[in-house]
PDB file of C-alpha atoms and ligand atoms in Angstrom:
ATOM      1  CA  MET I   1       0.089  -0.027  -0.117  1.00  0.00           C
ATOM      2  CA  GLY I   2       1.471   3.386  -1.304  1.00  0.00           C
ATOM      3  CA  GLY I   3       0.772   6.755   0.298  1.00  0.00           C
ATOM      4  CA  GLY I   4      -1.631   9.072  -0.712  1.00  0.00           C
ATOM      5  CA  VAL I   5      -2.688  13.148  -0.653  1.00  0.00           C
ATOM      6  CA  LEU I   6      -5.665  14.891  -0.995  1.00  0.00           C
ATOM      7  CA  ILE I   7      -5.397  17.743  -3.090  1.00  0.00           C
ATOM      8  CA  THR I   8      -7.654  20.076  -1.496  1.00  0.00           C
ATOM      9  CA  GLY I   9      -8.579  23.712  -2.240  1.00  0.00           C
ATOM     10  CA  THR I  10      -9.802  27.087  -0.685  1.00  0.00           C
ATOM     11  CA  ASP I  11     -12.579  27.209  -3.443  1.00  0.00           C
ATOM     12  CA  THR I  12     -13.297  25.716  -7.080  1.00  0.00           C
ATOM     13  CA  GLY I  13     -11.341  26.887  -9.906  1.00  0.00           C
ATOM     14  CA  VAL I  14      -8.014  27.774  -7.575  1.00  0.00           C
ATOM     15  CA  GLY I  15      -5.686  25.398  -9.687  1.00  0.00           C
ATOM     16  CA  LYS I  16      -6.383  22.101  -7.673  1.00  0.00           C
ATOM     17  CA  THR I  17      -6.018  20.072 -11.370  1.00  0.00           C
ATOM     18  CA  PHE I  18      -2.938  22.362 -12.100  1.00  0.00           C
ATOM     19  CA  VAL I  19      -1.186  21.478  -9.283  1.00  0.00           C
ATOM     20  CA  ALA I  20      -2.024  17.878  -8.796  1.00  0.00           C
ATOM     21  CA  CYS I  21      -0.933  17.310 -12.428  1.00  0.00           C
ATOM     22  CA  GLY I  22       2.548  19.078 -12.101  1.00  0.00           C
ATOM     23  CA  LEU I  23       3.147  16.968  -8.985  1.00  0.00           C
ATOM     24  CA  ALA I  24       2.080  13.950 -10.647  1.00  0.00           C
ATOM     25  CA  ALA I  25       4.377  14.470 -13.493  1.00  0.00           C
ATOM     26  CA  SER I  26       7.191  15.626 -11.235  1.00  0.00           C
ATOM     27  CA  LEU I  27       7.124  12.845  -8.880  1.00  0.00           C
ATOM     28  CA  GLY I  28       6.775  10.384 -12.065  1.00  0.00           C
ATOM     29  CA  ASP I  29       9.769  11.982 -13.079  1.00  0.00           C
ATOM     30  CA  TYR I  30      11.634  11.444  -9.822  1.00  0.00           C
ATOM     31  CA  GLY I  31      10.902   7.619 -10.224  1.00  0.00           C
ATOM     32  CA  TYR I  32       7.684   7.225  -8.336  1.00  0.00           C
ATOM     33  CA  ARG I  33       4.803   5.226  -9.452  1.00  0.00           C
ATOM     34  CA  VAL I  34       1.982   7.911  -9.240  1.00  0.00           C
ATOM     35  CA  GLY I  35      -1.801   6.929  -9.014  1.00  0.00           C
ATOM     36  CA  VAL I  36      -4.653   9.354  -9.213  1.00  0.00           C
ATOM     37  CA  MET I  37      -8.057   9.509  -8.303  1.00  0.00           C
ATOM     38  CA  LYS I  38     -10.763  12.105  -8.870  1.00  0.00           C
ATOM     39  CA  PRO I  39     -13.723  10.638  -6.788  1.00  0.00           C
ATOM     40  CA  ALA I  40     -16.507  12.475  -7.941  1.00  0.00           C
ATOM     41  CA  GLU I  41     -16.307  15.072 -10.651  1.00  0.00           C
ATOM     42  CA  THR I  42     -19.348  17.268 -11.819  1.00  0.00           C
ATOM     43  CA  GLY I  43     -19.977  19.542 -14.317  1.00  0.00           C
ATOM     44  CA  CYS I  44     -18.928  16.947 -16.931  1.00  0.00           C
ATOM     45  CA  ALA I  45     -20.172  17.435 -20.539  1.00  0.00           C
ATOM     46  CA  ASP I  46     -21.431  14.774 -22.917  1.00  0.00           C
ATOM     47  CA  LYS I  47     -18.782  13.490 -25.269  1.00  0.00           C
ATOM     48  CA  ASP I  48     -19.831  10.976 -27.945  1.00  0.00           C
ATOM     49  CA  GLY I  49     -22.803   9.951 -25.363  1.00  0.00           C
ATOM     50  CA  GLU I  50     -20.525   9.690 -22.275  1.00  0.00           C
ATOM     51  CA  LEU I  51     -19.936  12.006 -19.397  1.00  0.00           C
ATOM     52  CA  PHE I  52     -16.324  13.283 -19.739  1.00  0.00           C
ATOM     53  CA  ALA I  53     -14.488  13.773 -16.712  1.00  0.00           C
ATOM     54  CA  GLU I  54     -11.917  16.233 -17.802  1.00  0.00           C
ATOM     55  CA  ASP I  55      -9.857  16.954 -14.473  1.00  0.00           C
ATOM     56  CA  ALA I  56      -9.695  12.828 -14.264  1.00  0.00           C
ATOM     57  CA  ALA I  57      -8.425  12.634 -17.701  1.00  0.00           C
ATOM     58  CA  ARG I  58      -5.603  15.400 -17.289  1.00  0.00           C
ATOM     59  CA  LEU I  59      -4.806  13.722 -14.083  1.00  0.00           C
ATOM     60  CA  LYS I  60      -4.384  10.430 -15.929  1.00  0.00           C
ATOM     61  CA  GLU I  61      -2.158  12.147 -18.517  1.00  0.00           C
ATOM     62  CA  ALA I  62      -0.082  13.855 -16.394  1.00  0.00           C
ATOM     63  CA  SER I  63       0.980  11.040 -14.193  1.00  0.00           C
ATOM     64  CA  GLY I  64       0.890   7.995 -16.851  1.00  0.00           C
ATOM     65  CA  CYS I  65      -1.587   6.089 -14.043  1.00  0.00           C
ATOM     66  CA  ARG I  66      -2.841   3.305 -16.116  1.00  0.00           C
ATOM     67  CA  GLU I  67      -6.030   2.447 -14.643  1.00  0.00           C
ATOM     68  CA  PRO I  68      -9.249   3.248 -16.118  1.00  0.00           C
ATOM     69  CA  ILE I  69     -11.171   6.439 -16.186  1.00  0.00           C
ATOM     70  CA  GLU I  70     -14.002   4.503 -14.503  1.00  0.00           C
ATOM     71  CA  LYS I  71     -11.975   3.839 -11.357  1.00  0.00           C
ATOM     72  CA  ILE I  72      -9.985   7.192 -11.434  1.00  0.00           C
ATOM     73  CA  CYS I  73     -13.288   9.101 -11.102  1.00  0.00           C
ATOM     74  CA  PRO I  74     -15.805   6.588 -10.334  1.00  0.00           C
ATOM     75  CA  TYR I  75     -18.640   8.996 -10.308  1.00  0.00           C
ATOM     76  CA  ARG I  76     -19.056  11.506 -13.343  1.00  0.00           C
ATOM     77  CA  LEU I  77     -21.847  13.955 -13.000  1.00  0.00           C
ATOM     78  CA  PRO I  78     -23.557  16.136 -15.362  1.00  0.00           C
ATOM     79  CA  GLU I  79     -24.267  19.286 -13.167  1.00  0.00           C
ATOM     80  CA  PRO I  80     -21.783  21.531 -12.165  1.00  0.00           C
ATOM     81  CA  LEU I  81     -22.817  21.156  -8.239  1.00  0.00           C
ATOM     82  CA  ALA I  82     -21.640  19.902  -5.279  1.00  0.00           C
ATOM     83  CA  PRO I  83     -21.169  16.148  -5.494  1.00  0.00           C
ATOM     84  CA  SER I  84     -23.940  15.264  -2.999  1.00  0.00           C
ATOM     85  CA  ILE I  85     -26.507  17.167  -4.816  1.00  0.00           C
ATOM     86  CA  ALA I  86     -25.397  16.519  -8.306  1.00  0.00           C
ATOM     87  CA  ALA I  87     -25.576  12.651  -7.755  1.00  0.00           C
ATOM     88  CA  GLU I  88     -29.010  13.103  -5.755  1.00  0.00           C
ATOM     89  CA  ARG I  89     -30.566  14.938  -9.007  1.00  0.00           C
ATOM     90  CA  ALA I  90     -28.966  12.651 -11.650  1.00  0.00           C
ATOM     91  CA  GLY I  91     -30.429   9.552  -9.631  1.00  0.00           C
ATOM     92  CA  VAL I  92     -27.095   8.238  -8.475  1.00  0.00           C
ATOM     93  CA  THR I  93     -26.010   6.941  -5.304  1.00  0.00           C
ATOM     94  CA  ILE I  94     -22.545   7.802  -4.152  1.00  0.00           C
ATOM     95  CA  ASP I  95     -21.227   4.666  -2.142  1.00  0.00           C
ATOM     96  CA  ILE I  96     -18.436   5.614   0.031  1.00  0.00           C
ATOM     97  CA  ASP I  97     -17.436   2.358   0.349  1.00  0.00           C
ATOM     98  CA  HIS I  98     -16.985   1.680  -3.077  1.00  0.00           C
ATOM     99  CA  LEU I  99     -14.872   4.974  -3.366  1.00  0.00           C
ATOM    100  CA  LEU I 100     -12.668   3.391  -0.345  1.00  0.00           C
ATOM    101  CA  ALA I 101     -12.183   0.182  -1.997  1.00  0.00           C
ATOM    102  CA  VAL I 102     -11.468   1.763  -5.428  1.00  0.00           C
ATOM    103  CA  TYR I 103      -8.628   4.278  -3.491  1.00  0.00           C
ATOM    104  CA  ASN I 104      -7.303   1.072  -1.938  1.00  0.00           C
ATOM    105  CA  GLU I 105      -6.782  -0.851  -4.986  1.00  0.00           C
ATOM    106  CA  ILE I 106      -5.030   2.170  -6.772  1.00  0.00           C
ATOM    107  CA  SER I 107      -2.897   2.722  -3.831  1.00  0.00           C
ATOM    108  CA  ALA I 108      -1.992  -0.979  -3.880  1.00  0.00           C
ATOM    109  CA  GLN I 109      -0.466  -0.589  -7.346  1.00  0.00           C
ATOM    110  CA  HIS I 110       1.179   2.983  -6.848  1.00  0.00           C
ATOM    111  CA  ASP I 111       4.121   4.550  -4.589  1.00  0.00           C
ATOM    112  CA  ILE I 112       1.918   7.524  -3.836  1.00  0.00           C
ATOM    113  CA  THR I 113      -2.033   8.357  -5.031  1.00  0.00           C
ATOM    114  CA  LEU I 114      -2.978  11.864  -5.480  1.00  0.00           C
ATOM    115  CA  VAL I 115      -6.675  12.511  -4.786  1.00  0.00           C
ATOM    116  CA  GLU I 116      -8.205  15.682  -6.089  1.00  0.00           C
ATOM    117  CA  GLY I 117     -11.276  16.971  -3.958  1.00  0.00           C
ATOM    118  CA  ALA I 118     -13.839  19.029  -5.535  1.00  0.00           C
ATOM    119  CA  GLY I 119     -14.081  22.545  -4.487  1.00  0.00           C
ATOM    120  CA  GLY I 120     -12.784  22.977  -1.075  1.00  0.00           C
ATOM    121  CA  LEU I 121     -12.578  20.752   2.246  1.00  0.00           C
ATOM    122  CA  MET I 122     -16.103  21.150   3.337  1.00  0.00           C
ATOM    123  CA  VAL I 123     -17.873  20.344   0.161  1.00  0.00           C
ATOM    124  CA  PRO I 124     -20.376  17.483   0.527  1.00  0.00           C
ATOM    125  CA  LEU I 125     -19.510  14.141  -0.913  1.00  0.00           C
ATOM    126  CA  LEU I 126     -22.969  12.890   0.544  1.00  0.00           C
ATOM    127  CA  PRO I 127     -25.589  15.493   2.423  1.00  0.00           C
ATOM    128  CA  SER I 128     -23.733  15.073   5.663  1.00  0.00           C
ATOM    129  CA  TYR I 129     -20.070  13.468   4.633  1.00  0.00           C
ATOM    130  CA  THR I 130     -17.472  15.785   3.455  1.00  0.00           C
ATOM    131  CA  TYR I 131     -14.137  15.454   1.732  1.00  0.00           C
ATOM    132  CA  ALA I 132     -12.491  16.243   5.048  1.00  0.00           C
ATOM    133  CA  ASP I 133     -14.585  12.867   6.220  1.00  0.00           C
ATOM    134  CA  PHE I 134     -13.428  11.069   3.282  1.00  0.00           C
ATOM    135  CA  ALA I 135      -9.688  12.332   4.301  1.00  0.00           C
ATOM    136  CA  LYS I 136     -10.042  11.430   7.736  1.00  0.00           C
ATOM    137  CA  VAL I 137     -11.176   7.612   6.959  1.00  0.00           C
ATOM    138  CA  LEU I 138      -8.301   7.401   4.652  1.00  0.00           C
ATOM    139  CA  ASN I 139      -5.982   9.064   6.728  1.00  0.00           C
ATOM    140  CA  LEU I 140      -5.196  11.095   4.101  1.00  0.00           C
ATOM    141  CA  PRO I 141      -2.593  14.355   4.396  1.00  0.00           C
ATOM    142  CA  LEU I 142      -3.711  17.281   2.656  1.00  0.00           C
ATOM    143  CA  ILE I 143      -2.167  20.073   0.240  1.00  0.00           C
ATOM    144  CA  VAL I 144      -4.108  22.916   0.005  1.00  0.00           C
ATOM    145  CA  VAL I 145      -4.332  25.348  -3.020  1.00  0.00           C
ATOM    146  CA  ALA I 146      -5.642  28.639  -2.595  1.00  0.00           C
ATOM    147  CA  ALA I 147      -5.744  31.310  -5.200  1.00  0.00           C
ATOM    148  CA  ASN I 148      -3.266  33.806  -4.225  1.00  0.00           C
ATOM    149  CA  ARG I 149      -5.417  36.966  -4.208  1.00  0.00           C
ATOM    150  CA  LEU I 150      -7.194  39.429  -1.773  1.00  0.00           C
ATOM    151  CA  GLY I 151      -9.267  37.019   0.608  1.00  0.00           C
ATOM    152  CA  ALA I 152      -6.282  34.054   0.229  1.00  0.00           C
ATOM    153  CA  ILE I 153      -5.617  34.559   3.994  1.00  0.00           C
ATOM    154  CA  ASN I 154      -9.141  34.091   5.454  1.00  0.00           C
ATOM    155  CA  HIS I 155      -9.905  31.344   3.298  1.00  0.00           C
ATOM    156  CA  LEU I 156      -6.705  29.318   3.713  1.00  0.00           C
ATOM    157  CA  LEU I 157      -6.602  30.029   7.648  1.00  0.00           C
ATOM    158  CA  LEU I 158     -10.370  28.508   7.806  1.00  0.00           C
ATOM    159  CA  THR I 159      -9.649  25.341   5.550  1.00  0.00           C
ATOM    160  CA  LEU I 160      -6.567  24.501   7.947  1.00  0.00           C
ATOM    161  CA  GLU I 161      -8.286  25.430  11.078  1.00  0.00           C
ATOM    162  CA  HIS I 162     -11.135  23.058   9.813  1.00  0.00           C
ATOM    163  CA  ALA I 163      -8.361  20.305   8.809  1.00  0.00           C
ATOM    164  CA  SER I 164      -6.949  20.811  12.468  1.00  0.00           C
ATOM    165  CA  GLY I 165     -10.400  20.204  13.961  1.00  0.00           C
ATOM    166  CA  LYS I 166     -10.757  17.146  12.219  1.00  0.00           C
ATOM    167  CA  GLY I 167      -7.349  15.824  13.003  1.00  0.00           C
ATOM    168  CA  LEU I 168      -6.221  16.045   9.540  1.00  0.00           C
ATOM    169  CA  ARG I 169      -2.733  16.214   8.913  1.00  0.00           C
ATOM    170  CA  VAL I 170      -1.783  19.130   6.416  1.00  0.00           C
ATOM    171  CA  LEU I 171       1.507  18.709   4.443  1.00  0.00           C
ATOM    172  CA  GLY I 172       1.339  22.072   3.350  1.00  0.00           C
ATOM    173  CA  TYR I 173      -0.347  24.884   1.183  1.00  0.00           C
ATOM    174  CA  VAL I 174       0.261  26.388  -2.438  1.00  0.00           C
ATOM    175  CA  LEU I 175      -0.402  29.689  -3.174  1.00  0.00           C
ATOM    176  CA  ASN I 176      -1.441  29.850  -6.756  1.00  0.00           C
ATOM    177  CA  GLN I 177      -1.911  33.350  -8.991  1.00  0.00           C
ATOM    178  CA  ILE I 178      -4.756  32.414 -11.199  1.00  0.00           C
ATOM    179  CA  ASP I 179      -5.345  36.178 -11.498  1.00  0.00           C
ATOM    180  CA  SER I 180      -3.343  38.624 -13.856  1.00  0.00           C
ATOM    181  CA  PRO I 181      -1.545  41.223 -12.814  1.00  0.00           C
ATOM    182  CA  LEU I 182       0.285  40.548  -9.490  1.00  0.00           C
ATOM    183  CA  SER I 183      -1.842  42.374  -6.591  1.00  0.00           C
ATOM    184  CA  LEU I 184      -0.413  44.047  -3.604  1.00  0.00           C
ATOM    185  CA  ALA I 185      -2.244  41.249  -1.598  1.00  0.00           C
ATOM    186  CA  ALA I 186      -0.634  38.193  -3.449  1.00  0.00           C
ATOM    187  CA  GLU I 187       2.739  39.940  -3.266  1.00  0.00           C
ATOM    188  CA  THR I 188       2.429  40.027   0.702  1.00  0.00           C
ATOM    189  CA  ASN I 189       0.150  36.850   1.385  1.00  0.00           C
ATOM    190  CA  ARG I 190       2.877  34.550   1.749  1.00  0.00           C
ATOM    191  CA  GLU I 191       4.514  36.471   4.701  1.00  0.00           C
ATOM    192  CA  VAL I 192       1.170  37.170   6.286  1.00  0.00           C
ATOM    193  CA  LEU I 193       0.462  33.683   6.238  1.00  0.00           C
ATOM    194  CA  ALA I 194       3.920  32.716   7.614  1.00  0.00           C
ATOM    195  CA  ASN I 195       3.028  34.401  10.846  1.00  0.00           C
ATOM    196  CA  LEU I 196      -0.517  32.610  11.285  1.00  0.00           C
ATOM    197  CA  SER I 197       0.153  29.350  10.154  1.00  0.00           C
ATOM    198  CA  ALA I 198       2.568  26.443  11.264  1.00  0.00           C
ATOM    199  CA  ALA I 199       1.864  24.541   8.018  1.00  0.00           C
ATOM    200  CA  PRO I 200       4.599  25.447   5.145  1.00  0.00           C
ATOM    201  CA  CYS I 201       3.963  26.830   1.816  1.00  0.00           C
ATOM    202  CA  LEU I 202       4.915  24.455  -0.797  1.00  0.00           C
ATOM    203  CA  ALA I 203       5.107  26.444  -3.489  1.00  0.00           C
ATOM    204  CA  GLU I 204       4.069  30.013  -4.384  1.00  0.00           C
ATOM    205  CA  LEU I 205       3.227  29.909  -8.310  1.00  0.00           C
ATOM    206  CA  PRO I 206       2.911  32.821 -10.525  1.00  0.00           C
ATOM    207  CA  PHE I 207       0.384  33.633 -13.050  1.00  0.00           C
ATOM    208  CA  LEU I 208       0.591  31.900 -16.619  1.00  0.00           C
ATOM    209  CA  GLU I 209      -0.364  33.657 -19.265  1.00  0.00           C
ATOM    210  CA  ASN I 210      -2.358  31.334 -21.859  1.00  0.00           C
ATOM    211  CA  MET I 211      -1.826  28.409 -19.547  1.00  0.00           C
ATOM    212  CA  GLU I 212      -1.558  25.023 -20.711  1.00  0.00           C
ATOM    213  CA  ALA I 213       0.114  22.949 -17.946  1.00  0.00           C
ATOM    214  CA  LYS I 214       1.373  20.332 -20.578  1.00  0.00           C
ATOM    215  CA  ASN I 215       3.473  23.003 -22.491  1.00  0.00           C
ATOM    216  CA  LEU I 216       5.396  23.894 -19.207  1.00  0.00           C
ATOM    217  CA  PRO I 217       8.933  22.795 -19.222  1.00  0.00           C
ATOM    218  CA  PRO I 218       9.301  19.480 -17.679  1.00  0.00           C
ATOM    219  CA  ASP I 219      11.575  21.286 -14.654  1.00  0.00           C
ATOM    220  CA  TRP I 220       9.082  24.155 -14.048  1.00  0.00           C
ATOM    221  CA  PHE I 221       7.304  22.402 -11.239  1.00  0.00           C
ATOM    222  CA  LYS I 222      10.407  20.722  -9.984  1.00  0.00           C
ATOM    223  CA  GLU I 223      12.335  24.269  -9.405  1.00  0.00           C
ATOM    224  CA  ARG I 224       8.809  25.837  -7.655  1.00  0.00           C
ATOM    225  CA  PHE I 225       8.119  23.020  -5.259  1.00  0.00           C
ATOM    226  CA  ALA I 226       9.406  21.873  -1.734  1.00  0.00           C
ATOM    227  CA  PHE I 227       9.187  18.534  -2.688  1.00  0.00           C
ATOM    228  CA  SER I 228      10.290  17.129   0.703  1.00  0.00           C
ATOM    229  CA  PHE I 229       6.736  16.655   1.834  1.00  0.00           C
ATOM    230  CA  ILE I 230       6.831  13.712   0.026  1.00  0.00           C
ATOM    231  CA  GLU I 231       8.708  11.700   2.385  1.00  0.00           C
ATOM    232  CA  SER I 232       5.895  12.475   4.989  1.00  0.00           C
ATOM    233  CA  ALA I 233       3.368  11.296   2.719  1.00  0.00           C
ATOM    234  CA  LEU I 234       4.808   7.876   1.968  1.00  0.00           C
ATOM    235  CA  ASN I 235       3.831   4.787   3.647  1.00  0.00           C
ATOM    236  CA  ARG I 236       2.075   6.716   6.599  1.00  0.00           C
ATOM    237  CA  ARG I 237      -1.062   4.595   6.613  1.00  0.00           C
TER     238      ARG I 237
HETATM  239  N1  ATP X   1      -0.993  29.776 -12.409  1.00  0.00           N
HETATM  240  C1  ATP X   1      -2.067  30.058 -12.980  1.00  0.00           C
HETATM  241  N2  ATP X   1      -1.661  30.581 -14.268  1.00  0.00           N
HETATM  242  C2  ATP X   1      -2.875  30.900 -15.110  1.00  0.00           C
HETATM  243  N3  ATP X   1      -3.980  30.219 -15.185  1.00  0.00           N
HETATM  244  C3  ATP X   1      -3.937  29.190 -14.186  1.00  0.00           C
HETATM  245  C4  ATP X   1      -3.187  29.100 -12.995  1.00  0.00           C
HETATM  246  N4  ATP X   1      -3.426  27.926 -12.318  1.00  0.00           N
HETATM  247  C5  ATP X   1      -4.565  27.662 -12.799  1.00  0.00           C
HETATM  248  N5  ATP X   1      -4.927  28.324 -13.840  1.00  0.00           N
HETATM  249  C6  ATP X   1      -6.062  28.261 -14.946  1.00  0.00           C
HETATM  250  O1  ATP X   1      -7.042  28.287 -13.743  1.00  0.00           O
HETATM  251  C7  ATP X   1      -8.644  27.215 -14.017  1.00  0.00           C
HETATM  252  C8  ATP X   1      -8.661  26.595 -12.676  1.00  0.00           C
HETATM  253  O2  ATP X   1      -7.512  25.739 -12.443  1.00  0.00           O
HETATM  254  P1  ATP X   1      -7.970  24.228 -11.936  1.00  0.00           P
HETATM  255  O3  ATP X   1      -8.848  23.735 -13.025  1.00  0.00           O
HETATM  256  O4  ATP X   1      -6.695  23.559 -12.041  1.00  0.00           O
HETATM  257  O5  ATP X   1      -8.763  24.396 -10.850  1.00  0.00           O
HETATM  258  P2  ATP X   1      -9.483  23.502  -9.757  1.00  0.00           P
HETATM  259  O6  ATP X   1      -9.210  23.781  -8.287  1.00  0.00           O
HETATM  260  O7  ATP X   1      -8.935  22.083 -10.181  1.00  0.00           O
HETATM  261  O8  ATP X   1     -11.032  23.810 -10.034  1.00  0.00           O
HETATM  262  P3  ATP X   1     -12.243  22.818 -10.122  1.00  0.00           P
HETATM  263  O9  ATP X   1     -12.439  22.911  -8.656  1.00  0.00           O
HETATM  264  O10 ATP X   1     -13.102  23.298 -11.079  1.00  0.00           O
HETATM  265  O11 ATP X   1     -11.663  21.135  -9.919  1.00  0.00           O
HETATM  266  C9  ATP X   1      -7.861  26.645 -15.437  1.00  0.00           C
HETATM  267  O12 ATP X   1      -8.391  27.045 -16.523  1.00  0.00           O
HETATM  268  C10 ATP X   1      -6.382  26.792 -15.169  1.00  0.00           C
HETATM  269  O13 ATP X   1      -5.820  26.500 -16.591  1.00  0.00           O
HETATM  270 MG1   MG X   2     -10.072  20.266 -10.630  1.00  0.00          MG
END
């Protein structure tokens, strides 16, 4: 059984997939067998009569994980809502035991499995069951991705506080600049956060014009990420 990490965020659209793909590709380059999972993906468009899970497809490509998309992303749902309500409205029952079993299967084949959440840590997978609960039952440590802009301090600290209240281990957070141009807040957030949180900042990622993660030079992530977190993510289950 390999290690695992839940890549969560302070919100939807903050760069979880971008970061997870960058980590997956880098860890692969470092020689790790990288598994990926997106337990539930919502807002999936119809493609050739099937619901296409774009995040899951990107994670699979970046990691080279050979598991079928049905395992990487067991619940693919059409409406852009939290998984619990998207499933309910689609007449689908999300089975947590099934997700846990699939995670264990993927994890058994890889050194490390990166699991991307949906939205933030308190987004529900079931009406009364959040991604924090899922991380807890799997003993998955977290990497929290935050949009580096005005508001990030509060969003990040609230997320870290909730993680701590749930007894979750936080490997660190990523400040990802998804807006252009660089704001005064983005320039100063890192320093402010360092005084308020014991969790390390693993990377501060700049805004990329016309971004296509797969077109980045191979070492782009490696040069910007503090990969020392990986040791404590491995073999800790
Ligand atoms: N550093 C960056 N510079 C420029 N664009 C970025 C950056 N990081 C992410 N983006 C863009 O922002 C958008 C959201 O990123 P991403 O899909 O990774 O977010 P997410 O948190 O995974 O969203 P979701 O909640 O839908 O899963 C994407 O279009 C992505 O290409
Ligand atoms: Mg995503």
